mmCIF file with all atom_site columns, C-alpha atoms in Angstrom:
data_model
loop_
_atom_site.group_PDB
_atom_site.id
_atom_site.type_symbol
_atom_site.label_atom_id
_atom_site.label_alt_id
_atom_site.label_comp_id
_atom_site.label_asym_id
_atom_site.label_entity_id
_atom_site.label_seq_id
_atom_site.pdbx_PDB_ins_code
_atom_site.Cartn_x
_atom_site.Cartn_y
_atom_site.Cartn_z
_atom_site.occupancy
_atom_site.B_iso_or_equiv
_atom_site.pdbx_formal_charge
_atom_site.auth_seq_id
_atom_site.auth_comp_id
_atom_site.auth_asym_id
_atom_site.auth_atom_id
_atom_site.pdbx_PDB_model_num
ATOM 1   C CA . MET A 1 1   ? 0.000   0.000  0.000   1.00 47.00 ? 1   MET A CA 1
ATOM 2   C CA . ASN A 1 2   ? 1.672   3.163  -1.271  1.00 55.00 ? 2   ASN A CA 1
ATOM 3   C CA . VAL A 1 3   ? 0.648   5.837  1.240   1.00 56.00 ? 3   VAL A CA 1
ATOM 4   C CA . ASP A 1 4   ? 2.918   8.642  2.430   1.00 67.00 ? 4   ASP A CA 1
ATOM 5   C CA . LEU A 1 5   ? 2.135   8.883  6.158   1.00 75.00 ? 5   LEU A CA 1
ATOM 6   C CA . HIS A 1 6   ? 4.022   12.156 6.550   1.00 74.00 ? 6   HIS A CA 1
ATOM 7   C CA . GLN A 1 7   ? 1.975   13.733 3.777   1.00 76.00 ? 7   GLN A CA 1
ATOM 8   C CA . LEU A 1 8   ? -1.223  12.387 5.320   1.00 80.00 ? 8   LEU A CA 1
ATOM 9   C CA . LEU A 1 9   ? -0.405  13.972 8.663   1.00 84.00 ? 9   LEU A CA 1
ATOM 10  C CA . ILE A 1 10  ? 0.141   17.336 6.961   1.00 82.00 ? 10  ILE A CA 1
ATOM 11  C CA . VAL A 1 11  ? -3.219  17.081 5.175   1.00 84.00 ? 11  VAL A CA 1
ATOM 12  C CA . PHE A 1 12  ? -5.033  16.000 8.348   1.00 88.00 ? 12  PHE A CA 1
ATOM 13  C CA . ALA A 1 13  ? -3.472  18.818 10.375  1.00 88.00 ? 13  ALA A CA 1
ATOM 14  C CA . ALA A 1 14  ? -4.514  21.350 7.724   1.00 85.00 ? 14  ALA A CA 1
ATOM 15  C CA . TYR A 1 15  ? -8.043  19.937 7.718   1.00 87.00 ? 15  TYR A CA 1
ATOM 16  C CA . VAL A 1 16  ? -8.350  20.125 11.514  1.00 89.00 ? 16  VAL A CA 1
ATOM 17  C CA . ILE A 1 17  ? -7.304  23.787 11.439  1.00 83.00 ? 17  ILE A CA 1
ATOM 18  C CA . ALA A 1 18  ? -9.677  24.605 8.558   1.00 81.00 ? 18  ALA A CA 1
ATOM 19  C CA . ALA A 1 19  ? -12.702 22.702 9.900   1.00 85.00 ? 19  ALA A CA 1
ATOM 20  C CA . GLY A 1 20  ? -12.145 23.306 13.611  1.00 84.00 ? 20  GLY A CA 1
ATOM 21  C CA . SER A 1 21  ? -11.582 27.052 13.499  1.00 78.00 ? 21  SER A CA 1
ATOM 22  C CA . PRO A 1 22  ? -14.673 29.238 14.090  1.00 73.00 ? 22  PRO A CA 1
ATOM 23  C CA . GLY A 1 23  ? -16.708 29.604 10.921  1.00 80.00 ? 23  GLY A CA 1
ATOM 24  C CA . PRO A 1 24  ? -20.351 29.897 9.847   1.00 82.00 ? 24  PRO A CA 1
ATOM 25  C CA . SER A 1 25  ? -20.995 26.144 10.114  1.00 86.00 ? 25  SER A CA 1
ATOM 26  C CA . ASN A 1 26  ? -19.420 25.793 13.565  1.00 88.00 ? 26  ASN A CA 1
ATOM 27  C CA . MET A 1 27  ? -21.121 28.900 14.894  1.00 87.00 ? 27  MET A CA 1
ATOM 28  C CA . ARG A 1 28  ? -24.478 27.705 13.601  1.00 88.00 ? 28  ARG A CA 1
ATOM 29  C CA . ILE A 1 29  ? -24.008 24.279 15.205  1.00 92.00 ? 29  ILE A CA 1
ATOM 30  C CA . MET A 1 30  ? -23.061 25.932 18.497  1.00 90.00 ? 30  MET A CA 1
ATOM 31  C CA . GLY A 1 31  ? -26.136 28.147 18.427  1.00 88.00 ? 31  GLY A CA 1
ATOM 32  C CA . VAL A 1 32  ? -28.529 25.293 17.628  1.00 89.00 ? 32  VAL A CA 1
ATOM 33  C CA . ALA A 1 33  ? -26.912 23.072 20.268  1.00 91.00 ? 33  ALA A CA 1
ATOM 34  C CA . MET A 1 34  ? -27.434 25.623 23.018  1.00 88.00 ? 34  MET A CA 1
ATOM 35  C CA . ALA A 1 35  ? -30.895 26.688 21.879  1.00 84.00 ? 35  ALA A CA 1
ATOM 36  C CA . ARG A 1 36  ? -32.470 23.406 20.722  1.00 86.00 ? 36  ARG A CA 1
ATOM 37  C CA . GLY A 1 37  ? -30.390 20.649 22.249  1.00 88.00 ? 37  GLY A CA 1
ATOM 38  C CA . ARG A 1 38  ? -28.078 17.846 21.195  1.00 92.00 ? 38  ARG A CA 1
ATOM 39  C CA . GLY A 1 39  ? -30.379 15.980 18.807  1.00 92.00 ? 39  GLY A CA 1
ATOM 40  C CA . ALA A 1 40  ? -31.101 19.030 16.658  1.00 92.00 ? 40  ALA A CA 1
ATOM 41  C CA . ALA A 1 41  ? -27.442 20.089 16.638  1.00 93.00 ? 41  ALA A CA 1
ATOM 42  C CA . LEU A 1 42  ? -26.286 16.609 15.618  1.00 95.00 ? 42  LEU A CA 1
ATOM 43  C CA . MET A 1 43  ? -28.705 16.583 12.693  1.00 95.00 ? 43  MET A CA 1
ATOM 44  C CA . LEU A 1 44  ? -27.428 19.975 11.577  1.00 94.00 ? 44  LEU A CA 1
ATOM 45  C CA . ALA A 1 45  ? -23.848 18.760 12.011  1.00 95.00 ? 45  ALA A CA 1
ATOM 46  C CA . SER A 1 46  ? -24.648 15.662 9.934   1.00 96.00 ? 46  SER A CA 1
ATOM 47  C CA . GLY A 1 47  ? -25.647 17.915 7.055   1.00 95.00 ? 47  GLY A CA 1
ATOM 48  C CA . VAL A 1 48  ? -22.409 19.882 7.395   1.00 94.00 ? 48  VAL A CA 1
ATOM 49  C CA . VAL A 1 49  ? -20.390 16.645 7.445   1.00 94.00 ? 49  VAL A CA 1
ATOM 50  C CA . SER A 1 50  ? -22.178 15.416 4.307   1.00 95.00 ? 50  SER A CA 1
ATOM 51  C CA . GLY A 1 51  ? -21.400 18.683 2.540   1.00 92.00 ? 51  GLY A CA 1
ATOM 52  C CA . SER A 1 52  ? -17.746 18.445 3.510   1.00 91.00 ? 52  SER A CA 1
ATOM 53  C CA . ILE A 1 53  ? -17.466 14.850 2.294   1.00 90.00 ? 53  ILE A CA 1
ATOM 54  C CA . PHE A 1 54  ? -19.222 15.792 -0.953  1.00 90.00 ? 54  PHE A CA 1
ATOM 55  C CA . TRP A 1 55  ? -16.735 18.569 -1.704  1.00 87.00 ? 55  TRP A CA 1
ATOM 56  C CA . GLY A 1 56  ? -13.888 16.241 -0.739  1.00 86.00 ? 56  GLY A CA 1
ATOM 57  C CA . PHE A 1 57  ? -15.065 13.654 -3.247  1.00 84.00 ? 57  PHE A CA 1
ATOM 58  C CA . MET A 1 58  ? -15.494 16.328 -5.906  1.00 81.00 ? 58  MET A CA 1
ATOM 59  C CA . ALA A 1 59  ? -11.990 17.651 -5.244  1.00 78.00 ? 59  ALA A CA 1
ATOM 60  C CA . SER A 1 60  ? -10.392 14.202 -5.351  1.00 77.00 ? 60  SER A CA 1
ATOM 61  C CA . THR A 1 61  ? -11.991 13.470 -8.723  1.00 75.00 ? 61  THR A CA 1
ATOM 62  C CA . GLY A 1 62  ? -10.905 16.828 -10.123 1.00 70.00 ? 62  GLY A CA 1
ATOM 63  C CA . ILE A 1 63  ? -14.443 18.061 -10.713 1.00 65.00 ? 63  ILE A CA 1
ATOM 64  C CA . SER A 1 64  ? -14.220 20.922 -8.222  1.00 56.00 ? 64  SER A CA 1
ATOM 65  C CA . ALA A 1 65  ? -10.941 22.079 -9.781  1.00 58.00 ? 65  ALA A CA 1
ATOM 66  C CA . LEU A 1 66  ? -12.797 22.268 -13.085 1.00 61.00 ? 66  LEU A CA 1
ATOM 67  C CA . LEU A 1 67  ? -15.590 24.168 -11.353 1.00 59.00 ? 67  LEU A CA 1
ATOM 68  C CA . ALA A 1 68  ? -13.102 26.652 -9.918  1.00 58.00 ? 68  ALA A CA 1
ATOM 69  C CA . ARG A 1 69  ? -11.967 27.550 -13.432 1.00 64.00 ? 69  ARG A CA 1
ATOM 70  C CA . TYR A 1 70  ? -15.384 28.927 -14.247 1.00 60.00 ? 70  TYR A CA 1
ATOM 71  C CA . ALA A 1 71  ? -15.763 32.208 -12.387 1.00 59.00 ? 71  ALA A CA 1
ATOM 72  C CA . GLN A 1 72  ? -19.524 32.300 -13.013 1.00 66.00 ? 72  GLN A CA 1
ATOM 73  C CA . ALA A 1 73  ? -20.092 29.024 -11.145 1.00 63.00 ? 73  ALA A CA 1
ATOM 74  C CA . LEU A 1 74  ? -18.170 30.150 -8.076  1.00 65.00 ? 74  LEU A CA 1
ATOM 75  C CA . LEU A 1 75  ? -19.833 33.558 -8.269  1.00 73.00 ? 75  LEU A CA 1
ATOM 76  C CA . VAL A 1 76  ? -23.260 31.934 -8.037  1.00 73.00 ? 76  VAL A CA 1
ATOM 77  C CA . LEU A 1 77  ? -22.127 29.952 -4.994  1.00 68.00 ? 77  LEU A CA 1
ATOM 78  C CA . GLN A 1 78  ? -20.595 33.068 -3.472  1.00 75.00 ? 78  GLN A CA 1
ATOM 79  C CA . VAL A 1 79  ? -23.761 35.170 -3.867  1.00 82.00 ? 79  VAL A CA 1
ATOM 80  C CA . PHE A 1 80  ? -26.057 32.390 -2.722  1.00 76.00 ? 80  PHE A CA 1
ATOM 81  C CA . GLY A 1 81  ? -23.882 31.592 0.287   1.00 75.00 ? 81  GLY A CA 1
ATOM 82  C CA . GLY A 1 82  ? -23.530 35.238 1.249   1.00 82.00 ? 82  GLY A CA 1
ATOM 83  C CA . LEU A 1 83  ? -27.280 35.828 1.097   1.00 84.00 ? 83  LEU A CA 1
ATOM 84  C CA . TYR A 1 84  ? -27.928 32.721 3.164   1.00 78.00 ? 84  TYR A CA 1
ATOM 85  C CA . LEU A 1 85  ? -25.527 33.937 5.854   1.00 81.00 ? 85  LEU A CA 1
ATOM 86  C CA . LEU A 1 86  ? -27.281 37.314 5.895   1.00 88.00 ? 86  LEU A CA 1
ATOM 87  C CA . PHE A 1 87  ? -30.566 35.472 6.336   1.00 85.00 ? 87  PHE A CA 1
ATOM 88  C CA . LEU A 1 88  ? -29.079 33.670 9.345   1.00 80.00 ? 88  LEU A CA 1
ATOM 89  C CA . ALA A 1 89  ? -27.906 37.040 10.673  1.00 88.00 ? 89  ALA A CA 1
ATOM 90  C CA . PHE A 1 90  ? -31.444 38.389 10.353  1.00 89.00 ? 90  PHE A CA 1
ATOM 91  C CA . ARG A 1 91  ? -32.868 35.365 12.179  1.00 80.00 ? 91  ARG A CA 1
ATOM 92  C CA . ALA A 1 92  ? -30.338 35.652 14.999  1.00 83.00 ? 92  ALA A CA 1
ATOM 93  C CA . GLY A 1 93  ? -30.859 39.412 15.273  1.00 87.00 ? 93  GLY A CA 1
ATOM 94  C CA . ARG A 1 94  ? -34.617 39.008 15.432  1.00 83.00 ? 94  ARG A CA 1
ATOM 95  C CA . SER A 1 95  ? -34.186 36.400 18.153  1.00 77.00 ? 95  SER A CA 1
ATOM 96  C CA . ALA A 1 96  ? -31.939 38.757 20.132  1.00 80.00 ? 96  ALA A CA 1
ATOM 97  C CA . LEU A 1 97  ? -34.617 41.461 20.031  1.00 81.00 ? 97  LEU A CA 1
ATOM 98  C CA . THR A 1 98  ? -37.440 39.103 21.032  1.00 77.00 ? 98  THR A CA 1
ATOM 99  C CA . SER A 1 99  ? -38.455 38.748 24.661  1.00 73.00 ? 99  SER A CA 1
ATOM 100 C CA . ASP A 1 100 ? -38.085 35.406 26.401  1.00 65.00 ? 100 ASP A CA 1
ATOM 101 C CA . GLU A 1 101 ? -41.866 34.988 26.655  1.00 66.00 ? 101 GLU A CA 1
ATOM 102 C CA . LYS A 1 102 ? -42.500 35.562 22.945  1.00 65.00 ? 102 LYS A CA 1
ATOM 103 C CA . LEU A 1 103 ? -39.522 33.404 22.012  1.00 56.00 ? 103 LEU A CA 1
ATOM 104 C CA . ALA A 1 104 ? -40.842 30.505 24.097  1.00 56.00 ? 104 ALA A CA 1
ATOM 105 C CA . VAL A 1 105 ? -44.133 30.584 22.182  1.00 55.00 ? 105 VAL A CA 1
ATOM 106 C CA . ARG A 1 106 ? -42.327 30.831 18.836  1.00 54.00 ? 106 ARG A CA 1
ATOM 107 C CA . ALA A 1 107 ? -39.849 28.080 19.752  1.00 52.00 ? 107 ALA A CA 1
ATOM 108 C CA . SER A 1 108 ? -42.630 25.659 20.634  1.00 49.00 ? 108 SER A CA 1
ATOM 109 C CA . THR A 1 109 ? -44.155 26.250 17.201  1.00 49.00 ? 109 THR A CA 1
ATOM 110 C CA . ASP A 1 110 ? -40.823 26.045 15.373  1.00 49.00 ? 110 ASP A CA 1
ATOM 111 C CA . GLN A 1 111 ? -39.841 22.865 17.155  1.00 46.00 ? 111 GLN A CA 1
ATOM 112 C CA . VAL A 1 112 ? -42.836 21.109 15.633  1.00 43.00 ? 112 VAL A CA 1
ATOM 113 C CA . ALA A 1 113 ? -42.306 22.621 12.192  1.00 46.00 ? 113 ALA A CA 1
ATOM 114 C CA . LEU A 1 114 ? -38.555 22.081 12.019  1.00 58.00 ? 114 LEU A CA 1
ATOM 115 C CA . SER A 1 115 ? -38.043 18.365 11.395  1.00 76.00 ? 115 SER A CA 1
ATOM 116 C CA . ARG A 1 116 ? -34.773 16.458 11.603  1.00 80.00 ? 116 ARG A CA 1
ATOM 117 C CA . GLY A 1 117 ? -34.703 16.283 7.826   1.00 85.00 ? 117 GLY A CA 1
ATOM 118 C CA . GLU A 1 118 ? -34.984 20.057 7.572   1.00 88.00 ? 118 GLU A CA 1
ATOM 119 C CA . LEU A 1 119 ? -32.169 20.529 10.057  1.00 91.00 ? 119 LEU A CA 1
ATOM 120 C CA . TYR A 1 120 ? -30.014 18.134 8.020   1.00 94.00 ? 120 TYR A CA 1
ATOM 121 C CA . ARG A 1 121 ? -30.795 20.023 4.817   1.00 92.00 ? 121 ARG A CA 1
ATOM 122 C CA . LYS A 1 122 ? -29.950 23.355 6.451   1.00 89.00 ? 122 LYS A CA 1
ATOM 123 C CA . GLY A 1 123 ? -26.521 22.070 7.450   1.00 91.00 ? 123 GLY A CA 1
ATOM 124 C CA . LEU A 1 124 ? -25.942 20.551 4.015   1.00 92.00 ? 124 LEU A CA 1
ATOM 125 C CA . LEU A 1 125 ? -27.038 23.717 2.249   1.00 88.00 ? 125 LEU A CA 1
ATOM 126 C CA . MET A 1 126 ? -24.787 25.881 4.401   1.00 85.00 ? 126 MET A CA 1
ATOM 127 C CA . HIS A 1 127 ? -21.688 23.887 3.509   1.00 85.00 ? 127 HIS A CA 1
ATOM 128 C CA . LEU A 1 128 ? -22.499 23.334 -0.165  1.00 84.00 ? 128 LEU A CA 1
ATOM 129 C CA . ALA A 1 129 ? -23.205 27.039 -0.669  1.00 81.00 ? 129 ALA A CA 1
ATOM 130 C CA . ASN A 1 130 ? -19.847 28.091 0.749   1.00 76.00 ? 130 ASN A CA 1
ATOM 131 C CA . PRO A 1 131 ? -17.329 28.535 -2.089  1.00 72.00 ? 131 PRO A CA 1
ATOM 132 C CA . LYS A 1 132 ? -14.528 28.628 0.486   1.00 73.00 ? 132 LYS A CA 1
ATOM 133 C CA . SER A 1 133 ? -15.212 24.941 1.132   1.00 78.00 ? 133 SER A CA 1
ATOM 134 C CA . VAL A 1 134 ? -14.566 24.147 -2.517  1.00 74.00 ? 134 VAL A CA 1
ATOM 135 C CA . LEU A 1 135 ? -11.296 26.054 -2.557  1.00 73.00 ? 135 LEU A CA 1
ATOM 136 C CA . ALA A 1 136 ? -10.194 24.640 0.796   1.00 78.00 ? 136 ALA A CA 1
ATOM 137 C CA . TRP A 1 137 ? -10.695 21.085 -0.421  1.00 80.00 ? 137 TRP A CA 1
ATOM 138 C CA . ILE A 1 138 ? -8.844  21.806 -3.662  1.00 74.00 ? 138 ILE A CA 1
ATOM 139 C CA . ALA A 1 139 ? -5.929  23.085 -1.575  1.00 76.00 ? 139 ALA A CA 1
ATOM 140 C CA . LEU A 1 140 ? -6.025  20.001 0.666   1.00 77.00 ? 140 LEU A CA 1
ATOM 141 C CA . VAL A 1 141 ? -6.128  17.576 -2.228  1.00 72.00 ? 141 VAL A CA 1
ATOM 142 C CA . THR A 1 142 ? -3.340  19.449 -4.016  1.00 71.00 ? 142 THR A CA 1
ATOM 143 C CA . LEU A 1 143 ? -1.317  19.284 -0.820  1.00 70.00 ? 143 LEU A CA 1
ATOM 144 C CA . GLY A 1 144 ? -1.788  15.537 -0.389  1.00 66.00 ? 144 GLY A CA 1
ATOM 145 C CA . ILE A 1 145 ? -2.083  14.167 -3.900  1.00 64.00 ? 145 ILE A CA 1
ATOM 146 C CA . GLY A 1 146 ? 0.684   14.343 -6.464  1.00 57.00 ? 146 GLY A CA 1
ATOM 147 C CA . PRO A 1 147 ? 0.760   13.170 -10.079 1.00 54.00 ? 147 PRO A CA 1
ATOM 148 C CA . ASN A 1 148 ? 1.935   9.714  -8.980  1.00 59.00 ? 148 ASN A CA 1
ATOM 149 C CA . SER A 1 149 ? -0.412  9.287  -6.023  1.00 61.00 ? 149 SER A CA 1
ATOM 150 C CA . SER A 1 150 ? -2.182  5.958  -5.762  1.00 68.00 ? 150 SER A CA 1
ATOM 151 C CA . TRP A 1 151 ? -5.886  5.383  -5.179  1.00 72.00 ? 151 TRP A CA 1
ATOM 152 C CA . GLN A 1 152 ? -4.955  4.202  -1.686  1.00 77.00 ? 152 GLN A CA 1
ATOM 153 C CA . SER A 1 153 ? -3.614  7.665  -0.875  1.00 76.00 ? 153 SER A CA 1
ATOM 154 C CA . ILE A 1 154 ? -6.777  9.319  -2.164  1.00 77.00 ? 154 ILE A CA 1
ATOM 155 C CA . ALA A 1 155 ? -8.955  6.913  -0.158  1.00 83.00 ? 155 ALA A CA 1
ATOM 156 C CA . ALA A 1 156 ? -6.847  7.487  2.966   1.00 85.00 ? 156 ALA A CA 1
ATOM 157 C CA . ILE A 1 157 ? -7.197  11.271 2.666   1.00 84.00 ? 157 ILE A CA 1
ATOM 158 C CA . LEU A 1 158 ? -10.951 11.141 2.107   1.00 87.00 ? 158 LEU A CA 1
ATOM 159 C CA . GLY A 1 159 ? -11.509 8.535  4.817   1.00 90.00 ? 159 GLY A CA 1
ATOM 160 C CA . GLY A 1 160 ? -9.350  10.306 7.372   1.00 91.00 ? 160 GLY A CA 1
ATOM 161 C CA . CYS A 1 161 ? -10.880 13.715 6.700   1.00 90.00 ? 161 CYS A CA 1
ATOM 162 C CA . ALA A 1 162 ? -14.372 12.187 6.877   1.00 91.00 ? 162 ALA A CA 1
ATOM 163 C CA . ILE A 1 163 ? -13.590 10.819 10.350  1.00 94.00 ? 163 ILE A CA 1
ATOM 164 C CA . LEU A 1 164 ? -12.146 14.166 11.405  1.00 94.00 ? 164 LEU A CA 1
ATOM 165 C CA . SER A 1 165 ? -15.193 15.939 10.010  1.00 93.00 ? 165 SER A CA 1
ATOM 166 C CA . VAL A 1 166 ? -17.562 13.806 12.082  1.00 95.00 ? 166 VAL A CA 1
ATOM 167 C CA . THR A 1 167 ? -15.375 14.282 15.168  1.00 95.00 ? 167 THR A CA 1
ATOM 168 C CA . ILE A 1 168 ? -15.115 18.066 14.825  1.00 94.00 ? 168 ILE A CA 1
ATOM 169 C CA . PHE A 1 169 ? -18.632 19.069 13.791  1.00 94.00 ? 169 PHE A CA 1
ATOM 170 C CA . CYS A 1 170 ? -20.457 16.531 15.939  1.00 95.00 ? 170 CYS A CA 1
ATOM 171 C CA . GLY A 1 171 ? -18.058 17.377 18.757  1.00 94.00 ? 171 GLY A CA 1
ATOM 172 C CA . TYR A 1 172 ? -19.248 20.985 18.629  1.00 93.00 ? 172 TYR A CA 1
ATOM 173 C CA . ALA A 1 173 ? -22.840 19.738 18.794  1.00 94.00 ? 173 ALA A CA 1
ATOM 174 C CA . ILE A 1 174 ? -22.137 17.545 21.830  1.00 95.00 ? 174 ILE A CA 1
ATOM 175 C CA . VAL A 1 175 ? -19.979 20.001 23.787  1.00 93.00 ? 175 VAL A CA 1
ATOM 176 C CA . PHE A 1 176 ? -22.288 22.985 23.349  1.00 92.00 ? 176 PHE A CA 1
ATOM 177 C CA . SER A 1 177 ? -25.419 20.994 24.222  1.00 93.00 ? 177 SER A CA 1
ATOM 178 C CA . THR A 1 178 ? -24.141 20.104 27.712  1.00 93.00 ? 178 THR A CA 1
ATOM 179 C CA . PRO A 1 179 ? -26.112 21.461 30.714  1.00 91.00 ? 179 PRO A CA 1
ATOM 180 C CA . PRO A 1 180 ? -23.532 24.179 31.585  1.00 91.00 ? 180 PRO A CA 1
ATOM 181 C CA . MET A 1 181 ? -23.610 25.497 28.007  1.00 88.00 ? 181 MET A CA 1
ATOM 182 C CA . VAL A 1 182 ? -27.409 25.374 27.851  1.00 86.00 ? 182 VAL A CA 1
ATOM 183 C CA . ALA A 1 183 ? -27.587 27.201 31.201  1.00 88.00 ? 183 ALA A CA 1
ATOM 184 C CA . LEU A 1 184 ? -25.145 29.805 29.886  1.00 86.00 ? 184 LEU A CA 1
ATOM 185 C CA . TYR A 1 185 ? -27.300 30.272 26.785  1.00 83.00 ? 185 TYR A CA 1
ATOM 186 C CA . ARG A 1 186 ? -30.419 30.771 28.879  1.00 79.00 ? 186 ARG A CA 1
ATOM 187 C CA . ARG A 1 187 ? -28.709 33.402 31.001  1.00 84.00 ? 187 ARG A CA 1
ATOM 188 C CA . CYS A 1 188 ? -27.036 35.217 28.098  1.00 85.00 ? 188 CYS A CA 1
ATOM 189 C CA . ARG A 1 189 ? -29.390 34.375 25.209  1.00 82.00 ? 189 ARG A CA 1
ATOM 190 C CA . ARG A 1 190 ? -29.681 37.889 23.834  1.00 85.00 ? 190 ARG A CA 1
ATOM 191 C CA . TRP A 1 191 ? -25.936 38.513 23.990  1.00 89.00 ? 191 TRP A CA 1
ATOM 192 C CA . ILE A 1 192 ? -25.181 35.180 22.304  1.00 85.00 ? 192 ILE A CA 1
ATOM 193 C CA . GLU A 1 193 ? -27.780 35.724 19.576  1.00 85.00 ? 193 GLU A CA 1
ATOM 194 C CA . SER A 1 194 ? -26.458 39.256 19.016  1.00 90.00 ? 194 SER A CA 1
ATOM 195 C CA . LEU A 1 195 ? -22.932 37.892 18.668  1.00 89.00 ? 195 LEU A CA 1
ATOM 196 C CA . LEU A 1 196 ? -24.132 35.252 16.190  1.00 86.00 ? 196 LEU A CA 1
ATOM 197 C CA . ALA A 1 197 ? -26.023 37.907 14.219  1.00 89.00 ? 197 ALA A CA 1
ATOM 198 C CA . MET A 1 198 ? -22.924 40.094 13.947  1.00 91.00 ? 198 MET A CA 1
ATOM 199 C CA . PHE A 1 199 ? -20.761 37.101 12.997  1.00 87.00 ? 199 PHE A CA 1
ATOM 200 C CA . PHE A 1 200 ? -23.138 35.891 10.283  1.00 83.00 ? 200 PHE A CA 1
ATOM 201 C CA . ALA A 1 201 ? -23.598 39.414 8.949   1.00 90.00 ? 201 ALA A CA 1
ATOM 202 C CA . PHE A 1 202 ? -19.832 39.957 8.781   1.00 88.00 ? 202 PHE A CA 1
ATOM 203 C CA . ALA A 1 203 ? -19.268 36.563 7.111   1.00 81.00 ? 203 ALA A CA 1
ATOM 204 C CA . GLY A 1 204 ? -22.112 37.121 4.645   1.00 83.00 ? 204 GLY A CA 1
ATOM 205 C CA . LEU A 1 205 ? -21.000 40.605 3.636   1.00 88.00 ? 205 LEU A CA 1
ATOM 206 C CA . ARG A 1 206 ? -17.412 39.472 3.375   1.00 84.00 ? 206 ARG A CA 1
ATOM 207 C CA . MET A 1 207 ? -18.465 36.620 1.101   1.00 78.00 ? 207 MET A CA 1
ATOM 208 C CA . LEU A 1 208 ? -20.582 38.897 -1.106  1.00 82.00 ? 208 LEU A CA 1
ATOM 209 C CA . LEU A 1 209 ? -17.943 41.620 -1.369  1.00 84.00 ? 209 LEU A CA 1
ATOM 210 C CA . SER A 1 210 ? -14.853 39.426 -1.764  1.00 74.00 ? 210 SER A CA 1
ATOM 211 C CA . ARG A 1 211 ? -13.485 38.639 -5.199  1.00 62.00 ? 211 ARG A CA 1
ATOM 212 C CA . MET A 1 212 ? -12.508 35.056 -4.366  1.00 53.00 ? 212 MET A CA 1
#
């Protein structure tokens, strides 16, 4: 089996830094975990993981590199992703301005309406609509796969990053749904939602205004 372990470690370290650092997906998982609990956060995280694995597969087959050559395709992703992040900012901002009593009534209604499948799709959509994910995976694959790389190396990179993806994103869901975190959210809900609103707004505007 022709696999360069040193190269794998470099790729895995780069992936941990890219996926584990605070970003729209992680912040969204954290917010859902504290507000709605572990089950909802894990479903959202599952969608994010699926999106990450999808872009990894696309990058390893060279399709995403082809996509990156067409500015119009990435521009569509960039605009769509930026608008979606601004929508999340609006939702978080509205929540921050809503009283606890009104929010409790709204949450009871939303909890019924928002199924596990919808949570999964929201996580998937968030990751698929982020053009930075495409470019990050292209960089990772370029870092780990050379012209003479074997299929074993490609499989090892995808498999290892898939395991890391599950560990990181689901880890956020588990850690931030613990009783201390939930209690913190209840005490500081408006501050947390305001912070999420500002973060999503900044990320969305940055995505819309950047030139890739």
